[in-house]
Coordinates of C-alpha atoms in Angstrom, one line a residue:
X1197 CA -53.9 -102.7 -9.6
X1198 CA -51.8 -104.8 -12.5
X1199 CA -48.7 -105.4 -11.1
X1200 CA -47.2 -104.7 -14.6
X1201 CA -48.5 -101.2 -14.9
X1202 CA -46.0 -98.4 -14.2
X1203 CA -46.0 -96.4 -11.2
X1204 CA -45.8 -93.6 -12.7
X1205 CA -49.1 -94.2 -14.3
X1206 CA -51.1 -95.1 -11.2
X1207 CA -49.7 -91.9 -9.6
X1208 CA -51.0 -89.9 -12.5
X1209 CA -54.3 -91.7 -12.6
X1210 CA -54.7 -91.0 -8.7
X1211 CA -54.3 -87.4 -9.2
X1212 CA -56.6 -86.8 -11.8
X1213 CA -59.3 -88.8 -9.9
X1214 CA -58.6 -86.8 -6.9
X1215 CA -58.8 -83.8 -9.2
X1216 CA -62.3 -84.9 -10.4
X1217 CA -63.6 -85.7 -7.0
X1218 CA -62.7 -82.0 -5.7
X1219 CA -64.6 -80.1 -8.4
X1220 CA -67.2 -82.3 -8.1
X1221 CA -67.8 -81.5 -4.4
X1222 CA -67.6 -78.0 -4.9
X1223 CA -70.7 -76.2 -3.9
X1224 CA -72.9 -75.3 -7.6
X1225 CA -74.2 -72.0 -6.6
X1226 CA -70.5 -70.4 -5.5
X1227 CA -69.6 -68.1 -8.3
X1228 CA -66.2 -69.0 -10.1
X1229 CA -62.9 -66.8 -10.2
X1230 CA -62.7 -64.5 -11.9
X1231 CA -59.3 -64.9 -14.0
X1232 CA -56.5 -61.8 -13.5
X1233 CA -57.0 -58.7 -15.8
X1234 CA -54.1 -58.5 -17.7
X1235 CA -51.3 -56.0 -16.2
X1236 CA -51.4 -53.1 -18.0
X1237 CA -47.5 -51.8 -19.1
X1238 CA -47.7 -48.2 -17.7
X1239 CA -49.1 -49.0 -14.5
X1240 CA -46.7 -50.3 -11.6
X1241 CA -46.7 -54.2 -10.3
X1242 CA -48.1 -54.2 -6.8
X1243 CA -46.4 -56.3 -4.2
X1244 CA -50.3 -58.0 -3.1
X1245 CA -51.3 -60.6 -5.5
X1246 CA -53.9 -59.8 -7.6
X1247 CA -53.7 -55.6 -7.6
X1248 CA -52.2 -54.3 -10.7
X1249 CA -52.3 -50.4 -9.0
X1250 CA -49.6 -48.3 -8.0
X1251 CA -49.3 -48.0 -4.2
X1252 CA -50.5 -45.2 -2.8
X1253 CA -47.7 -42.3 -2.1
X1254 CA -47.1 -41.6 1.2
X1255 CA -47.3 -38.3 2.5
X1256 CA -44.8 -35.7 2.6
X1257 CA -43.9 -34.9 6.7
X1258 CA -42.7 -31.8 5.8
X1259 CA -45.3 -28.4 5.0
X1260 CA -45.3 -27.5 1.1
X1261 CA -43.1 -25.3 0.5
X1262 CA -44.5 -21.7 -1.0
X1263 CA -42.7 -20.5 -4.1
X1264 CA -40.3 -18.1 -3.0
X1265 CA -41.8 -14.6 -5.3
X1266 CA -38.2 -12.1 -6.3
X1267 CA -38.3 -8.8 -4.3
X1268 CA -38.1 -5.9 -6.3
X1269 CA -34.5 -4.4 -7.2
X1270 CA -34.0 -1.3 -4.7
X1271 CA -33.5 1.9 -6.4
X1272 CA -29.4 2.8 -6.4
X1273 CA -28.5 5.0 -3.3
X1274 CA -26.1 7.6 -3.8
X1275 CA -22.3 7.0 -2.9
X1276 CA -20.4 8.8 -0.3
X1277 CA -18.7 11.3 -1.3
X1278 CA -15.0 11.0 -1.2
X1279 CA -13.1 12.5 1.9
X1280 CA -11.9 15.7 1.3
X1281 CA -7.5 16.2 1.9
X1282 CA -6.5 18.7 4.0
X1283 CA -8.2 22.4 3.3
X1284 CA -6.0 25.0 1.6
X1285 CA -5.0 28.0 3.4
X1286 CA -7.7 29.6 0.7
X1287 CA -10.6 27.0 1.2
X1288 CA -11.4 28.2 4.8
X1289 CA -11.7 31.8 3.9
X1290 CA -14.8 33.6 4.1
X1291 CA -15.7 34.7 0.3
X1292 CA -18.3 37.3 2.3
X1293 CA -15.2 39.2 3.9
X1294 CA -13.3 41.9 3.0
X1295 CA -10.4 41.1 0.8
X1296 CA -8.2 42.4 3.8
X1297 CA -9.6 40.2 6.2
X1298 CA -9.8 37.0 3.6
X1299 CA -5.8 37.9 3.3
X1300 CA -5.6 37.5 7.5
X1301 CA -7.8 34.5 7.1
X1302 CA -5.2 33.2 4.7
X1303 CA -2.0 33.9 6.6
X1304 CA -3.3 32.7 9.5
X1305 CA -4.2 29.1 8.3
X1306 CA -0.6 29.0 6.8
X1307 CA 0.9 29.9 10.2
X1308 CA -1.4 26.7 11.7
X1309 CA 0.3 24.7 8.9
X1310 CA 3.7 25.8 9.6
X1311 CA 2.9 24.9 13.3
X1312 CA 2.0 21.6 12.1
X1313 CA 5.5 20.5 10.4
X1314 CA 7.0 21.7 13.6
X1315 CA 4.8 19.0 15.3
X1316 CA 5.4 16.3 12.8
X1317 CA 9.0 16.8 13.3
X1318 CA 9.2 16.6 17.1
X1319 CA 7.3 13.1 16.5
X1320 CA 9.7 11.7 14.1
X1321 CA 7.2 11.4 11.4
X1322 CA 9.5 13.4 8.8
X1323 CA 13.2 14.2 8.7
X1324 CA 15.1 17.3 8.5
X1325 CA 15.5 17.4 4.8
X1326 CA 11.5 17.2 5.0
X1327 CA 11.1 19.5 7.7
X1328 CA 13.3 22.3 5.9
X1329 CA 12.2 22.0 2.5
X1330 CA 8.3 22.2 3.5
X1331 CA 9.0 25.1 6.3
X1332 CA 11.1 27.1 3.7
X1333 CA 8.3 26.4 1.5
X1334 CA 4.9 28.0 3.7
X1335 CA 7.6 31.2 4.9
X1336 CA 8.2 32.2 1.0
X1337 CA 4.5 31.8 0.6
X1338 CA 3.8 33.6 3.9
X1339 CA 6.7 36.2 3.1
X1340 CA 5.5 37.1 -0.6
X1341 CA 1.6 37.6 0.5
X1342 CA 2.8 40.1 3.7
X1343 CA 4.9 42.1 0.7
X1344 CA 2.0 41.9 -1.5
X1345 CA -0.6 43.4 0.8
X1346 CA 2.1 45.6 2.0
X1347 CA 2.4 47.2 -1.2
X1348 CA -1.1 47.0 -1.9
X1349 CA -3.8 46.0 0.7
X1350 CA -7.0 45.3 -1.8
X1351 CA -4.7 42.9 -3.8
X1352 CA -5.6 39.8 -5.0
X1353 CA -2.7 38.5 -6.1
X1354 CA -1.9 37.0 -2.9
X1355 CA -4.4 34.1 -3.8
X1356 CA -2.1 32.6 -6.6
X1357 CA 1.2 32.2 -4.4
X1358 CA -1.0 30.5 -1.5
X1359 CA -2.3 27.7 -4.2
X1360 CA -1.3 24.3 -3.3
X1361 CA 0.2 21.4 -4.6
X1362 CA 4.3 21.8 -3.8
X1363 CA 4.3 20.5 -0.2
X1364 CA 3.3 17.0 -0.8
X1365 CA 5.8 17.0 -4.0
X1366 CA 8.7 18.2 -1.4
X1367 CA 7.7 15.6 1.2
X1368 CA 7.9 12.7 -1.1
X1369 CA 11.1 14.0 -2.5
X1370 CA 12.9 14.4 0.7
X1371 CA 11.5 11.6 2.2
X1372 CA 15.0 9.1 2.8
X1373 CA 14.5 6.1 0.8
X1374 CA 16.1 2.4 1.3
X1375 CA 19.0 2.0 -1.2
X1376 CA 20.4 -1.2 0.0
X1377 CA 19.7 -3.6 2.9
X1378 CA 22.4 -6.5 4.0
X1379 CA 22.4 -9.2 6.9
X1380 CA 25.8 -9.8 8.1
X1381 CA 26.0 -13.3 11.0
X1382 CA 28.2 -11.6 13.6
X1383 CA 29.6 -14.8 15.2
X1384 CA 30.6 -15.8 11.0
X1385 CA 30.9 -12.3 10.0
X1386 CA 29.7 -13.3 6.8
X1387 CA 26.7 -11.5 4.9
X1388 CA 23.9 -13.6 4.7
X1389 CA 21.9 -11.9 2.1
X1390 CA 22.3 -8.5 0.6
X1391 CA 19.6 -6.6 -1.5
X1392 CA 19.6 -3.3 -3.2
X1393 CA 21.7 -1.5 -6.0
X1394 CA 24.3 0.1 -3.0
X1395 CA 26.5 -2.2 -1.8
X1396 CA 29.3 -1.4 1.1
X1397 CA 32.7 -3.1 0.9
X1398 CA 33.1 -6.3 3.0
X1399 CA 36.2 -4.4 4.5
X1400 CA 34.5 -1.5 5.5
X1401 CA 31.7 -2.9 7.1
X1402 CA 34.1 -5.7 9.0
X1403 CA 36.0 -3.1 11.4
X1404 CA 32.2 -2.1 13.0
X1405 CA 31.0 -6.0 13.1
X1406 CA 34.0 -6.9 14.9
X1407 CA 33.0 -4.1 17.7
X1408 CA 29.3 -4.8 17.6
X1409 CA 30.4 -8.7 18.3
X1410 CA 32.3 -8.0 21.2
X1411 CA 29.6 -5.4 22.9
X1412 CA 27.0 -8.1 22.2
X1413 CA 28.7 -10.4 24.1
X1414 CA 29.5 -8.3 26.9
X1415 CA 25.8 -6.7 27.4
X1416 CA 24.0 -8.8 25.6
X1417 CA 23.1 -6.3 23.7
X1418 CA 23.9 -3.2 21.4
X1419 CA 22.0 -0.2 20.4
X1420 CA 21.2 1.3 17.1
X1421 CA 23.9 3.1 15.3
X1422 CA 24.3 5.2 12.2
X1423 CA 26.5 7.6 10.4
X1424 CA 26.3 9.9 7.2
X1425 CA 28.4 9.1 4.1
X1426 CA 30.3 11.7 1.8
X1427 CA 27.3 11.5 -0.6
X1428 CA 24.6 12.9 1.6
X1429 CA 23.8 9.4 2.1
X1430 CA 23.3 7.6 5.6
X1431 CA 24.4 4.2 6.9
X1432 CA 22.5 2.6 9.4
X1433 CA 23.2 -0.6 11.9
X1434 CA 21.2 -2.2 13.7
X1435 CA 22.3 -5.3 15.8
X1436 CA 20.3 -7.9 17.1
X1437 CA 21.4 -10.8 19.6
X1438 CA 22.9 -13.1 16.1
X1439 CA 22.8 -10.6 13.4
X1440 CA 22.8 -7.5 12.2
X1441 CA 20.9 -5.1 9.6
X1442 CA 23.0 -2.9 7.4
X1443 CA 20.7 -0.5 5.9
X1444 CA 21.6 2.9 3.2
X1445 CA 19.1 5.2 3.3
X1446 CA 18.9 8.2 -0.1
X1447 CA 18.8 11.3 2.6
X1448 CA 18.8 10.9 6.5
X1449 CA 16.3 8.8 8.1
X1450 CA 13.4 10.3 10.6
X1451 CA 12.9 8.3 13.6
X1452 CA 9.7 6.6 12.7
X1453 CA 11.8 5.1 9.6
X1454 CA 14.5 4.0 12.2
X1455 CA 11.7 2.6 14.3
X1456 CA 10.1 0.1 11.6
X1457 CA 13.6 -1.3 10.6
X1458 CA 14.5 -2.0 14.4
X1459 CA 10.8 -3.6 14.9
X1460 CA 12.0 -5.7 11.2
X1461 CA 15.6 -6.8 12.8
X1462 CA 13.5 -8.1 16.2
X1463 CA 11.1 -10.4 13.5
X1464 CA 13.9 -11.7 11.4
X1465 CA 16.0 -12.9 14.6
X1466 CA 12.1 -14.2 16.2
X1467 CA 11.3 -15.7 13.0
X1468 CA 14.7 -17.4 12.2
X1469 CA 15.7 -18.3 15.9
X1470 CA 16.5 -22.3 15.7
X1471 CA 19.0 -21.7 12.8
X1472 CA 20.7 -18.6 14.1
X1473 CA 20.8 -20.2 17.3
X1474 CA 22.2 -23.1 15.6
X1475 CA 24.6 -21.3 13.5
X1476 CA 23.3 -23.1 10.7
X1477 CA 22.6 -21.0 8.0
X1478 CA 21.0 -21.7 5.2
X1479 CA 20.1 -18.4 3.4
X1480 CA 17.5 -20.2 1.1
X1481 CA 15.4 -21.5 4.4
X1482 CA 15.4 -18.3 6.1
X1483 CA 12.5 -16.0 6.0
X1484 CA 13.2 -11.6 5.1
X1485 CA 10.9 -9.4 6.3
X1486 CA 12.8 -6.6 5.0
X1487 CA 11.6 -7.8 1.4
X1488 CA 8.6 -6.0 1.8
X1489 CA 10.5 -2.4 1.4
X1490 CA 11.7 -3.3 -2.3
X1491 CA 8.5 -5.2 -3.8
X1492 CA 6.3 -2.7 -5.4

């Protein structure tokens, strides 16, 4: 090899001999390659060399699923019918009787009524106001139907004074209703929130928080105390271990009325215990749960 020829050139020269000698010992009869189909654009490149198909999907582990087919709407059952009140001393009678013995029928389902308020009473479930007006009410009824079929004993008549209607008026009317509601601290003697359109004097409300203090302290305790006002209106107080609950009820209070606001002093004092305790009152933190009487 000339000395002066590049080596670059010899290198080339070497490969293309080499080239050369490689085709020319390849065997006549072997068929040549085949050159690659072109890849088409809407079919997907396979990761093998030389496979232009898509792979084949795998299968799904899971079952097919069957379309789920919609049931048939049911047909639209009847509602229940509403509970029926209380019957009228008229709605238990036998219409196949006699109108004397549909008049017994009557009077005696107004005595079982009157029995009934009697009941309601002894419970504490309404006051007296309640009690009177309702009694007075069923012995006029009970009064004009025995003078009625006194005077005439195949009357009718008696069937308009026993229609109903004027007891549940008279029980809402007389029922005693929360006028105003205060808080007073009794160690401060200070009110600590006062709600309601009636509003006691400070100076008339002092005198009994001054007691109340000084019974707490000595039994730990004090019981429920109220009194009745010039106006037919009653005053109520209840004391707790920190506070206590000034409350003006419309009419007296039954029982079960003075029952719920005890049960509402014990929660305010349970709920509001580290800051009473404390003495330190912030009105704004504190939680009422005498507000529920005067949202409607």
């Amino acid at each position: 090899m000339d000395p002066n020829t590049p080596l670059e050139n010899s290198d080339e020269q070497s490969l293309i001999q080499r080239a050369i000698k490689a085709g020319q010992s390849q065997p006549p009869n072997e068929p040549p390659i085949e050159p690659m189909s072109p890849i088409q654009t809407s079919s997907r490149v396979s990761p093998v060399p030389g496979y232009n198909t898509s792979p084949v999907r795998p299968e799904d582990p899971e079952p097919q699923r069957q379309p789920v087919k919609p049931t048939m709407p049911r047909r639209p059952s009847r509602p229940a019918m509403p509970l029926k009140a209380d019957p009228t001393p008229t709605e238990e009678i036998d219409q196949s009787a006699s109108v004397e013995e549909q008049a017994a029928q009557a009077l005696e389902r107004l005595r079982q009524k009157m029995a009934v308020v009697a009941e309601e009473f002894a419970q504490g479930k309404i006051n007296r106001a309640q009690f009177h007006a309702i009694y007075q009410r069923y012995q006029e009824q009970r009064q004009i139907t025995e003078m009625l079929l006194k005077r005439d004993p195949q009357t009718g008549a008696w069937q308009s004074v026993m229609r109903p209607g004027h007891t549940g008026f008279l029980r809402d009317y007389y029922q005693a209703k929360i006028e105003s509601y205060a808080i007073y601290h009794l160690a401060l003697q200070k009110p600590i929130i006062v709600t309601g359109t009636v509003q006691l004097p400070l100076q008339q409300v002092a005198p009994l928080l001054t007691k109340l203090r000084a019974i707490v302290n000595e039994r730990g305790f004090a019981n429920l105390a109220r009194r009745k006002l010039q106006d037919e209106r009653w005053v109520v107080f209840v004391p707790g271990l920190y506070t206590v609950s000034v409350i003006v009820f419309s009419l007296e209070p039954s029982p079960a009325q003075l029952q719920r606001i005890e049960d509402m002093q014990r929660d305010f004092e349970r709920a509001n215990s580290q800051a009473l305790e404390g003495n330190h009152i912030r009105p704004r933190e504190l939680v009422y749960p005498h507000r529920a009487l005067f949202e409607k």
